[in-house]
mmCIF file of C-alpha atoms in Angstrom:
data_model
loop_
_atom_site.group_PDB
_atom_site.id
_atom_site.type_symbol
_atom_site.label_atom_id
_atom_site.label_comp_id
_atom_site.label_asym_id
_atom_site.label_seq_id
_atom_site.Cartn_x
_atom_site.Cartn_y
_atom_site.Cartn_z
ATOM 1 C CA MET V 1 148.152 90.237 83.567
ATOM 2 C CA LEU V 2 146.401 91.679 86.587
ATOM 3 C CA VAL V 3 142.688 92.297 87.052
ATOM 4 C CA VAL V 4 141.652 94.666 89.817
ATOM 5 C CA THR V 5 138.169 94.439 91.285
ATOM 6 C CA TYR V 6 136.778 97.038 93.645
ATOM 7 C CA PHE V 7 133.513 96.472 95.512
ATOM 8 C CA SER V 8 131.619 99.527 96.666
ATOM 9 C CA ASP V 9 128.260 101.246 96.524
ATOM 10 C CA PHE V 10 127.146 103.329 93.580
ATOM 11 C CA GLU V 11 126.744 106.382 95.818
ATOM 12 C CA LEU V 12 130.319 106.062 97.093
ATOM 13 C CA LEU V 13 131.692 105.529 93.591
ATOM 14 C CA SER V 14 129.853 108.602 92.366
ATOM 15 C CA LYS V 15 130.852 110.742 95.335
ATOM 16 C CA GLN V 16 134.524 109.868 94.872
ATOM 17 C CA ARG V 17 134.125 109.988 91.065
ATOM 18 C CA LEU V 18 135.733 106.565 90.773
ATOM 19 C CA ASN V 19 133.860 105.982 87.540
ATOM 20 C CA ARG V 20 136.406 108.303 85.918
ATOM 21 C CA LEU V 21 139.741 106.882 84.898
ATOM 22 C CA ALA V 22 141.976 109.552 86.461
ATOM 23 C CA GLN V 23 140.208 109.375 89.822
ATOM 24 C CA TRP V 24 140.225 105.563 89.729
ATOM 25 C CA GLN V 25 143.962 105.461 89.044
ATOM 26 C CA ALA V 26 144.662 108.018 91.792
ATOM 27 C CA HIS V 27 142.519 106.043 94.254
ATOM 28 C CA LEU V 28 144.233 102.792 93.338
ATOM 29 C CA GLY V 29 147.644 104.459 93.544
ATOM 30 C CA SER V 30 146.910 105.719 97.049
ATOM 31 C CA SER V 31 146.034 102.220 98.305
ATOM 32 C CA LYS V 32 148.355 100.903 100.990
ATOM 33 C CA TYR V 33 148.696 97.441 99.426
ATOM 34 C CA MET V 34 147.493 97.594 95.830
ATOM 35 C CA SER V 35 149.594 100.605 94.836
ATOM 36 C CA ARG V 36 152.717 98.407 94.855
ATOM 37 C CA ARG V 37 151.010 95.700 92.800
ATOM 38 C CA VAL V 38 149.860 98.082 90.054
ATOM 39 C CA GLU V 39 152.873 100.376 90.046
ATOM 40 C CA ASP V 40 154.270 99.260 86.675
ATOM 41 C CA ALA V 41 151.044 97.857 85.243
ATOM 42 C CA LYS V 42 149.647 99.121 81.957
ATOM 43 C CA MET V 43 145.919 99.246 81.339
ATOM 44 C CA VAL V 44 144.665 97.048 78.536
ATOM 45 C CA ASP V 45 141.406 98.979 78.275
ATOM 46 C CA GLU V 46 140.742 102.451 79.618
ATOM 47 C CA ASN V 47 137.000 101.839 79.876
ATOM 48 C CA LEU V 48 136.128 101.043 83.462
ATOM 49 C CA TRP V 49 133.621 98.248 83.891
ATOM 50 C CA ILE V 50 131.139 99.247 86.600
ATOM 51 C CA ARG V 51 128.200 96.970 87.356
ATOM 52 C CA PRO V 52 125.669 96.641 90.170
ATOM 53 C CA ALA V 53 126.102 93.474 92.179
ATOM 54 C CA GLY V 54 123.523 93.493 94.939
ATOM 55 C CA SER V 55 121.670 90.567 96.441
ATOM 56 C CA HIS V 56 118.177 89.792 95.216
ATOM 57 C CA PHE V 57 115.619 87.022 94.939
ATOM 58 C CA SER V 58 113.269 86.769 91.968
ATOM 59 C CA SER V 59 109.818 85.335 92.453
ATOM 60 C CA PHE V 60 108.570 83.732 89.254
ATOM 61 C CA ALA V 61 105.499 81.866 90.509
ATOM 62 C CA HIS V 62 103.251 84.072 88.363
ATOM 63 C CA LEU V 63 105.139 83.260 85.142
ATOM 64 C CA LYS V 64 104.175 80.222 83.082
ATOM 65 C CA ASN V 65 106.871 77.874 81.760
ATOM 66 C CA TYR V 66 109.719 79.857 83.283
ATOM 67 C CA LEU V 67 112.629 78.504 85.335
ATOM 68 C CA PRO V 68 115.291 81.122 86.003
ATOM 69 C CA VAL V 69 118.789 79.991 86.942
ATOM 70 C CA GLY V 70 121.830 81.763 88.325
ATOM 71 C CA ASP V 71 121.522 85.510 88.844
ATOM 72 C CA ALA V 72 118.123 85.523 87.122
ATOM 73 C CA ALA V 73 116.816 83.498 90.079
ATOM 74 C CA CYS V 74 118.947 84.746 92.986
ATOM 75 C CA ALA V 75 121.940 87.020 93.122
ATOM 76 C CA PHE V 76 124.313 86.983 96.045
ATOM 77 C CA ASP V 77 126.704 89.566 97.423
ATOM 78 C CA PRO V 78 129.978 89.169 95.470
ATOM 79 C CA ILE V 79 131.897 88.929 98.736
ATOM 80 C CA SER V 80 130.071 85.650 99.444
ATOM 81 C CA SER V 81 131.579 83.944 96.350
ATOM 82 C CA MET V 82 128.335 82.002 95.919
ATOM 83 C CA GLY V 83 127.384 83.120 92.411
ATOM 84 C CA LEU V 84 129.159 80.611 90.186
ATOM 85 C CA GLY V 85 128.337 77.578 92.327
ATOM 86 C CA PHE V 86 124.709 78.638 92.586
ATOM 87 C CA ALA V 87 124.482 79.216 88.827
ATOM 88 C CA MET V 88 125.731 75.694 88.161
ATOM 89 C CA THR V 89 123.501 73.949 90.717
ATOM 90 C CA SER V 90 120.384 75.918 89.804
ATOM 91 C CA GLY V 91 121.070 75.201 86.127
ATOM 92 C CA CYS V 92 121.284 71.475 86.905
ATOM 93 C CA GLN V 93 118.065 71.620 88.960
ATOM 94 C CA ALA V 94 116.201 73.385 86.147
ATOM 95 C CA ALA V 95 117.565 70.947 83.553
ATOM 96 C CA ALA V 96 116.396 68.004 85.671
ATOM 97 C CA ILE V 97 112.918 69.516 85.975
ATOM 98 C CA ILE V 98 112.694 70.090 82.229
ATOM 99 C CA GLY V 99 114.057 66.641 81.394
ATOM 100 C CA ASN V 100 111.997 64.722 83.929
ATOM 101 C CA THR V 101 108.537 66.264 83.645
ATOM 102 C CA LYS V 102 106.201 64.788 81.081
ATOM 103 C CA THR V 103 103.086 66.897 81.650
ATOM 104 C CA SER V 104 102.381 70.563 82.211
ATOM 105 C CA HIS V 105 100.855 69.703 85.601
ATOM 106 C CA ALA V 106 104.066 67.916 86.656
ATOM 107 C CA PHE V 107 106.118 70.846 85.387
ATOM 108 C CA MET V 108 104.014 73.336 87.374
ATOM 109 C CA HIS V 109 104.385 71.233 90.528
ATOM 110 C CA SER V 110 108.158 70.867 90.066
ATOM 111 C CA SER V 111 108.423 74.584 89.316
ATOM 112 C CA LYS V 112 106.698 75.405 92.627
ATOM 113 C CA VAL V 113 109.043 73.071 94.513
ATOM 114 C CA TYR V 114 112.023 74.684 92.750
ATOM 115 C CA GLN V 115 110.748 78.194 93.622
ATOM 116 C CA GLN V 116 110.395 77.192 97.291
ATOM 117 C CA ASP V 117 113.864 75.631 97.281
ATOM 118 C CA LEU V 118 115.323 78.866 95.898
ATOM 119 C CA ALA V 119 113.440 80.917 98.501
ATOM 120 C CA ASP V 120 114.791 78.654 101.272
ATOM 121 C CA GLN V 121 118.352 78.911 99.946
ATOM 122 C CA PHE V 122 118.096 82.697 99.735
ATOM 123 C CA ALA V 123 116.735 82.923 103.292
ATOM 124 C CA GLN V 124 119.664 80.796 104.525
ATOM 125 C CA TYR V 125 122.068 83.033 102.605
ATOM 126 C CA LEU V 126 120.597 86.181 104.194
ATOM 127 C CA ALA V 127 120.996 84.704 107.682
ATOM 128 C CA LEU V 128 124.588 83.683 106.954
ATOM 129 C CA LYS V 129 125.331 87.070 105.399
ATOM 130 C CA GLN V 130 124.042 88.789 108.532
ATOM 131 C CA GLN V 131 126.295 86.647 110.721
ATOM 132 C CA PHE V 132 129.409 87.376 108.665
ATOM 133 C CA TYR V 133 128.734 91.085 108.245
ATOM 134 C CA ASN V 134 128.150 91.448 111.970
ATOM 135 C CA LYS V 135 131.511 89.762 112.656
ATOM 136 C CA GLU V 136 133.426 92.227 110.492
ATOM 137 C CA LYS V 137 134.688 94.978 112.802
ATOM 138 C CA ARG V 138 137.974 96.044 111.197
ATOM 139 C CA TRP V 139 136.522 98.813 109.049
ATOM 140 C CA CYS V 140 133.319 99.695 110.886
ATOM 141 C CA ASP V 141 133.919 103.438 110.328
ATOM 142 C CA ALA V 142 134.525 103.091 106.584
ATOM 143 C CA PRO V 143 131.439 104.226 104.618
ATOM 144 C CA PHE V 144 131.038 100.914 102.760
ATOM 145 C CA TRP V 145 131.071 98.781 105.899
ATOM 146 C CA PHE V 146 129.098 101.286 107.953
ATOM 147 C CA LYS V 147 126.303 101.041 105.385
ATOM 148 C CA ARG V 148 126.482 97.225 105.448
ATOM 149 C CA GLN V 149 126.056 97.240 109.225
ATOM 150 C CA GLN V 150 123.056 99.575 108.972
ATOM 151 C CA LEU V 151 121.382 97.450 106.294
ATOM 152 C CA ILE V 152 122.039 94.163 108.076
ATOM 153 C CA ASN V 153 120.763 95.450 111.403
ATOM 154 C CA GLN V 154 117.599 96.848 109.774
ATOM 155 C CA VAL V 155 116.765 93.313 108.623
ATOM 156 C CA ALA V 156 117.465 91.786 112.058
#
């Protein structure tokens, strides 16, 4: 079994019509490296699974009795491979807060500390992301990477 994942922007997917099976297969077949890997493969499901996967941070300070974990708290660029690890650690942090706080005041305090910790982690991620994206020069003319460079340098 082979699973193929393709990261791009919605605008690029739409422009190239890669949300349509025939265009997706043609695009994949024209790939220098992947075309050989998928040459004899048969699709299990002809429905393409297209989902947004951008980075974001969710502030929840205004919500009472709410501790988001994983992507509900912070979502990271899929290229970073941080999602699963973050989901597990943030889940453990939230569980510890819930299990260790006896009063609503203690919960509110711990929730604020947790929110700040998430904000700090996300800020560190953004700085690291900027460093890595600025190092990538192999495909600087490709639309996907050109857009990444523009977005990263706007933040800097």
